[in-house]
Coordinates of C-alpha atoms in Angstrom, one line a residue:
M140 CA 20.2 53.9 -14.9
S141 CA 20.7 50.2 -14.3
D142 CA 18.0 47.7 -15.2
T143 CA 16.6 45.6 -12.4
I144 CA 14.8 42.3 -12.7
A145 CA 12.3 41.3 -10.0
V146 CA 12.9 37.7 -8.9
Q147 CA 10.6 35.5 -6.9
P148 CA 12.9 33.0 -5.3
G149 CA 10.2 30.5 -4.2
K150 CA 8.3 30.5 -7.5
D151 CA 11.5 30.3 -9.5
A152 CA 12.8 27.4 -7.5
R153 CA 9.5 25.5 -7.9
R154 CA 9.7 26.0 -11.7
T155 CA 13.3 24.8 -11.8
L156 CA 12.5 21.7 -9.7
G157 CA 9.2 21.1 -11.3
M158 CA 7.6 20.9 -7.8
T159 CA 4.5 22.6 -6.8
P160 CA 2.6 22.3 -3.5
G161 CA 0.0 20.0 -5.2
K162 CA 2.7 17.8 -6.7
F163 CA 4.6 17.6 -3.4
A164 CA 1.3 16.6 -1.7
M165 CA 0.7 13.9 -4.2
W166 CA 4.2 12.5 -3.9
S167 CA 3.8 12.5 -0.1
F168 CA 0.5 10.7 -0.4
L169 CA 2.0 8.1 -2.7
A170 CA 4.9 7.5 -0.4
S171 CA 2.6 6.8 2.5
D172 CA 0.2 4.7 0.3
G173 CA 3.2 2.8 -1.0
M174 CA 4.1 1.8 2.6
G175 CA 0.5 0.5 3.0
F176 CA 0.9 -1.7 -0.1
A177 CA 4.4 -2.7 1.2
C178 CA 2.8 -4.0 4.4
L179 CA 0.2 -6.0 2.5
F180 CA 2.9 -7.5 0.3
A181 CA 5.0 -8.3 3.3
A182 CA 2.0 -10.0 5.0
Y183 CA 1.4 -11.9 1.7
V184 CA 5.0 -13.1 1.5
A185 CA 5.0 -14.1 5.2
T186 CA 1.8 -16.0 4.9
R187 CA 2.9 -17.8 1.7
I188 CA 6.3 -18.8 3.2
H189 CA 4.8 -20.3 6.4
A190 CA 1.7 -21.9 4.8
D191 CA 1.7 -25.7 4.8
W192 CA 0.2 -25.7 1.3
W193 CA 0.0 -23.1 -1.5
P194 CA -1.7 -23.6 -4.8
D195 CA 0.0 -23.0 -8.1
P196 CA -1.6 -19.8 -9.5
N197 CA -0.5 -20.8 -13.0
N198 CA -2.9 -23.7 -12.8
P199 CA -6.0 -22.7 -14.9
A200 CA -8.2 -24.3 -12.2
V201 CA -6.8 -21.7 -9.7
L202 CA -6.5 -18.4 -11.5
N203 CA -7.0 -17.3 -15.1
V204 CA -3.5 -15.9 -15.7
D205 CA -4.1 -15.3 -19.4
L206 CA -7.1 -13.1 -18.8
T207 CA -5.2 -11.2 -16.1
A208 CA -2.3 -10.8 -18.4
L209 CA -4.7 -9.2 -20.9
N210 CA -6.0 -7.0 -18.1
T211 CA -2.4 -6.0 -17.1
F212 CA -1.8 -5.0 -20.8
I213 CA -4.9 -2.9 -20.7
L214 CA -3.7 -1.1 -17.5
V215 CA -0.2 -0.5 -19.0
C216 CA -1.8 1.0 -22.1
S217 CA -3.8 3.3 -19.9
S218 CA -0.6 4.7 -18.5
V219 CA 0.6 5.3 -22.0
T220 CA -2.5 7.2 -23.0
M221 CA -2.2 9.2 -19.8
V222 CA 1.3 10.3 -20.9
F223 CA -0.1 11.2 -24.4
S224 CA -2.8 13.3 -22.8
L225 CA -0.3 15.3 -20.8
Q226 CA 1.9 15.8 -23.8
A227 CA -1.1 17.0 -25.8
C228 CA -2.0 19.4 -23.0
R229 CA 1.5 20.9 -23.0
R230 CA 1.3 21.7 -26.7
D231 CA -2.2 23.0 -26.4
D232 CA -3.8 20.3 -28.5
R233 CA -7.1 20.2 -26.7
G234 CA -8.8 17.6 -28.9
A235 CA -5.9 15.1 -28.4
M236 CA -5.7 15.8 -24.7
L237 CA -9.4 15.1 -24.3
G238 CA -9.3 12.0 -26.5
W239 CA -6.3 10.4 -24.7
L240 CA -7.7 11.3 -21.3
L241 CA -11.0 9.7 -22.1
S242 CA -9.2 6.7 -23.5
T243 CA -7.4 6.4 -20.1
I244 CA -10.7 6.5 -18.3
L245 CA -12.2 3.8 -20.5
L246 CA -9.2 1.6 -20.2
G247 CA -9.3 1.9 -16.4
S248 CA -13.0 1.1 -16.4
G249 CA -12.3 -1.9 -18.6
F250 CA -9.7 -3.1 -16.2
L251 CA -12.2 -2.9 -13.4
G252 CA -14.9 -4.7 -15.5
I253 CA -12.5 -7.6 -16.2
Q254 CA -11.6 -7.8 -12.5
V255 CA -15.3 -8.0 -11.5
Y256 CA -15.8 -10.7 -14.1
E257 CA -12.8 -12.6 -12.7
Y258 CA -14.2 -12.3 -9.1
Y259 CA -17.6 -13.5 -10.3
H260 CA -16.2 -16.7 -11.9
L261 CA -13.8 -17.4 -9.0
Q262 CA -16.5 -17.2 -6.4
H263 CA -18.9 -19.3 -8.4
G264 CA -16.0 -21.8 -8.6
G265 CA -15.8 -21.9 -4.8
M266 CA -12.8 -19.5 -4.3
V267 CA -14.2 -17.2 -1.6
P268 CA -12.1 -14.9 0.7
W269 CA -12.6 -17.1 3.8
E270 CA -11.7 -20.4 2.1
D271 CA -8.0 -20.4 3.0
N272 CA -4.9 -18.2 3.3
F273 CA -4.3 -18.1 -0.4
C274 CA -7.9 -16.8 -1.0
A275 CA -7.7 -14.3 1.9
T276 CA -4.5 -12.7 0.7
F277 CA -5.5 -12.8 -2.9
Y278 CA -8.7 -10.9 -2.3
A279 CA -7.1 -8.5 0.2
L280 CA -4.4 -7.4 -2.3
T281 CA -6.5 -7.3 -5.5
C282 CA -9.5 -5.6 -3.8
Y283 CA -7.3 -3.0 -2.2
H284 CA -5.7 -2.3 -5.5
G285 CA -9.1 -2.3 -7.2
L286 CA -10.3 0.4 -4.9
H287 CA -7.3 2.5 -6.0
V288 CA -8.2 1.9 -9.6
L289 CA -11.8 2.9 -9.0
T290 CA -10.6 6.0 -7.1
G291 CA -8.3 6.8 -10.0
V292 CA -11.0 6.5 -12.6
I293 CA -13.3 8.9 -10.6
Y294 CA -10.3 11.2 -10.1
L295 CA -9.5 11.2 -13.9
F296 CA -13.2 11.8 -14.7
C297 CA -13.2 14.9 -12.5
V298 CA -10.0 16.1 -14.3
F299 CA -11.7 15.3 -17.7
V300 CA -14.7 17.5 -16.8
G301 CA -12.2 20.3 -16.0
A302 CA -10.5 19.7 -19.3
V303 CA -13.8 19.9 -21.2
K304 CA -14.3 23.3 -19.5
G305 CA -11.0 24.4 -20.8
R306 CA -9.1 24.7 -17.5
Y307 CA -6.0 22.9 -18.7
H308 CA -3.5 24.1 -21.3
S309 CA 0.2 24.6 -21.8
K310 CA 0.4 27.2 -18.9
N311 CA -1.8 25.2 -16.5
Y312 CA -1.2 21.4 -16.9
M313 CA -0.1 20.6 -13.4
P314 CA -3.5 19.2 -12.3
L315 CA -3.3 16.7 -15.2
E316 CA 0.3 15.8 -14.3
I317 CA -0.6 15.2 -10.7
A318 CA -3.5 12.9 -11.6
G319 CA -1.0 11.1 -13.9
L320 CA 1.3 10.5 -11.0
F321 CA -1.5 8.7 -9.1
W322 CA -2.4 6.7 -12.2
H323 CA 1.1 5.6 -12.9
F324 CA 1.5 4.5 -9.3
V325 CA -1.6 2.3 -9.5
D326 CA -0.1 0.8 -12.7
L327 CA 3.2 0.1 -11.1
V328 CA 1.7 -1.5 -8.1
W329 CA -0.4 -3.8 -10.3
I330 CA 2.6 -5.0 -12.2
L331 CA 4.2 -6.0 -8.9
L332 CA 1.0 -7.6 -7.7
F333 CA 0.5 -9.5 -10.9
T334 CA 4.1 -10.8 -10.7
F335 CA 3.9 -11.9 -7.1
V336 CA 0.3 -13.3 -7.0
Y337 CA -0.3 -14.6 -10.4
L338 CA 3.1 -15.6 -11.8
L339 CA 5.3 -16.9 -9.0
K340 CA 5.0 -20.6 -8.5
P341 CA 5.1 -22.2 -5.0
L342 CA 8.7 -23.1 -3.9
S343 CA 7.7 -26.7 -3.5
S344 CA 6.5 -27.0 -7.2

């Protein structure tokens, strides 16, 4: 009698490609969200090119680049801790998974706190969204990204609650990985935003 092996083509293909419906949905969302950010960046570049005057963001009187560089480092570190959390989940190290995931949430919250602090000082210095084109585009980009960070922190907190309840382990880590995709996307967008808005000098300077 010959041995037969039952094969589930769809499930096997998903395992081979590392793609699940949830992961595909997140990638689709990130693609569409990325186009939204691309439109904002395009509007920023067009406004900057055609503006009669544009301030030098490296001037301490305009933006606090050093503080924002620190904030960028914090957000990059949060991506690293997110990776460590997923790795810990895959090896069933529940304590490490929870610790690294909580670290990611705290770092993301710290990023938001520093951004609020920056807004507070900028607005008390007279830099308000309706002041000029620079201010309008600055707040549009950073606020839109900040909303994504806030969404990500809330999302990760929900995942953390599930992790505390023992829902995620080496055989069920995909929800954690999907949350990580969103978080890494937010991190990547910020690096681009920081480069364009905070570091690039005006062409005339």
